Amino acid sequence: MKQAKSTVSKAPRGAGLLGVTSSAGSSVLGSSALDSSSLGASHQEAQTPLQKAVDQYLIHLRVERGSSEHTIASYARDLRRYSTYMATLGVIDPERITTAQVRSFMRELAAPTVPLAGFVAGFEAGEKDNQNAREAREAQEEAAESLALMIASESGRGTGNGRAEKGRVGQPEKAGAPEKETPTVEGSPSLPLPLGSNSIARTMAAVRGAHAFWVSALIVPTDPAAPVTPPKNVKRLPKAVSVEDIQRLLAVPDRETATGLRNRAILEFLYATGARVSEMLNVDIDDVHFEGTLTDEDGNQVTLPGYVRLFGKGNKERLVPIGSYAQKAIQDYLVRARPSLVAHGKGTAALFVNGRGGRLGRQGAWLILKEAAEAAGLSSDFSPHSMRHSFATHLLQGGADIRVVQELLGHASIATTQVYTKVTPEGLMEVYRMAHPRAHERG
């Protein structure tokens, strides 16, 4: 049995301790980053006090909170935009941020007014009387350039493999849609697209969390973000598909090819376990245990059910049963397909691999599900998460206890699972027709 994964998982190759780009545009270094002397004099001088505070918060998320790679990357992106916006107001120290400025930033997210090219110009107004003004402005310009490049590349970025061979792929959090750049005439400044309420709430959660940490760490004396109320998240019903649609989807892959066997195993695995795509990508071969029998000390035959070990948000481990259909699909893939796929690589413990023999990445998994959904004639809004929604919805429709579903999904709160108990319009009408005495004439 493998040991449980450490809270501080290995970052992707080429990344530092955080596995993300720091607020100053450079990667926070390895574990030695906790020692400020290891960062180097030039790096220390280049960062503003606000950027240094942001990096401290990101390290806190990784080391003390055990947050996932995607959570840290999302928070780093949001706080980079926050610190850059504050620089346009002439603020480069977290202690000087006011509640009015935090509210101004939230309004900026909903209705952008500062063009990307305007960030650098805004720095000229900041801290001219500071003895380190020259170094601070250089750091701000570097941060602005990083932010501009980040926003310009958001809509076209691919996640790829995103994992060092012995590490784990990060988990997706409840992040809003990536920020995109509006089309502009060449040479004119561009504005980021306005964010929706859910994306603003996510961004402000990062800002409020950072300010609360700075107060607790005695970096600043007060919390200007505490009085700021972010917009409420818009609750939407999960988009689940019918059992018949799932059956059509599972029948799409070609069982005579290696990639077809792999794709069928992936689809069966997701529907059988309700795993997040990132959790599925993290699974190694020895995380899967197939159904079997053994003889106990009294000579009785004991049947052991099939199950898989998943690592969810916060690297929390849970065991989830696997049905017989999924077990058969995975066994077929392991015997008939995986050996030929890994022959192209250097060897990996990953359960699902790509055509180059390495661990399958998020983008590859997304394309597999998208192509299968199109071939099955499912709606265009079908996503990898639709399999998870369908898993939960079908379990509850079949009479499963909501607490059991919560455990299988790995939800920390029952409130998250309760969204699946909401009645759909179709279900509401069906109950009405069956239960109301005058819903229709009775013969």
mmCIF file of C-alpha atoms in Angstrom, residues 57 79 102 203-213 223 225-230:
data_model
loop_
_atom_site.group_PDB
_atom_site.id
_atom_site.type_symbol
_atom_site.label_atom_id
_atom_site.label_comp_id
_atom_site.label_asym_id
_atom_site.label_seq_id
_atom_site.Cartn_x
_atom_site.Cartn_y
_atom_site.Cartn_z
ATOM 1 C CA TYR A 57 0.396 34.543 1.338
ATOM 2 C CA LEU A 79 -3.616 38.830 -6.604
ATOM 3 C CA VAL A 102 -10.605 47.582 -2.385
ATOM 4 C CA THR A 203 -11.229 37.059 -7.108
ATOM 5 C CA MET A 204 -12.428 38.903 -4.017
ATOM 6 C CA ALA A 205 -12.096 35.695 -1.988
ATOM 7 C CA ALA A 206 -8.402 35.752 -2.868
ATOM 8 C CA VAL A 207 -8.117 39.428 -1.932
ATOM 9 C CA ARG A 208 -10.002 39.048 1.354
ATOM 10 C CA GLY A 209 -8.019 35.931 2.243
ATOM 11 C CA ALA A 210 -4.733 37.711 1.597
ATOM 12 C CA HIS A 211 -5.653 40.715 3.734
ATOM 13 C CA ALA A 212 -6.861 38.482 6.582
ATOM 14 C CA PHE A 213 -3.573 36.587 6.461
ATOM 15 C CA ASP A 223 -7.939 44.622 7.295
ATOM 16 C CA ALA A 225 -11.070 44.212 2.787
ATOM 17 C CA ALA A 226 -13.170 42.898 5.693
ATOM 18 C CA PRO A 227 -16.037 45.394 5.224
ATOM 19 C CA VAL A 228 -16.216 44.710 1.472
ATOM 20 C CA THR A 229 -19.001 42.291 0.591
ATOM 21 C CA PRO A 230 -18.394 40.377 -2.651
#
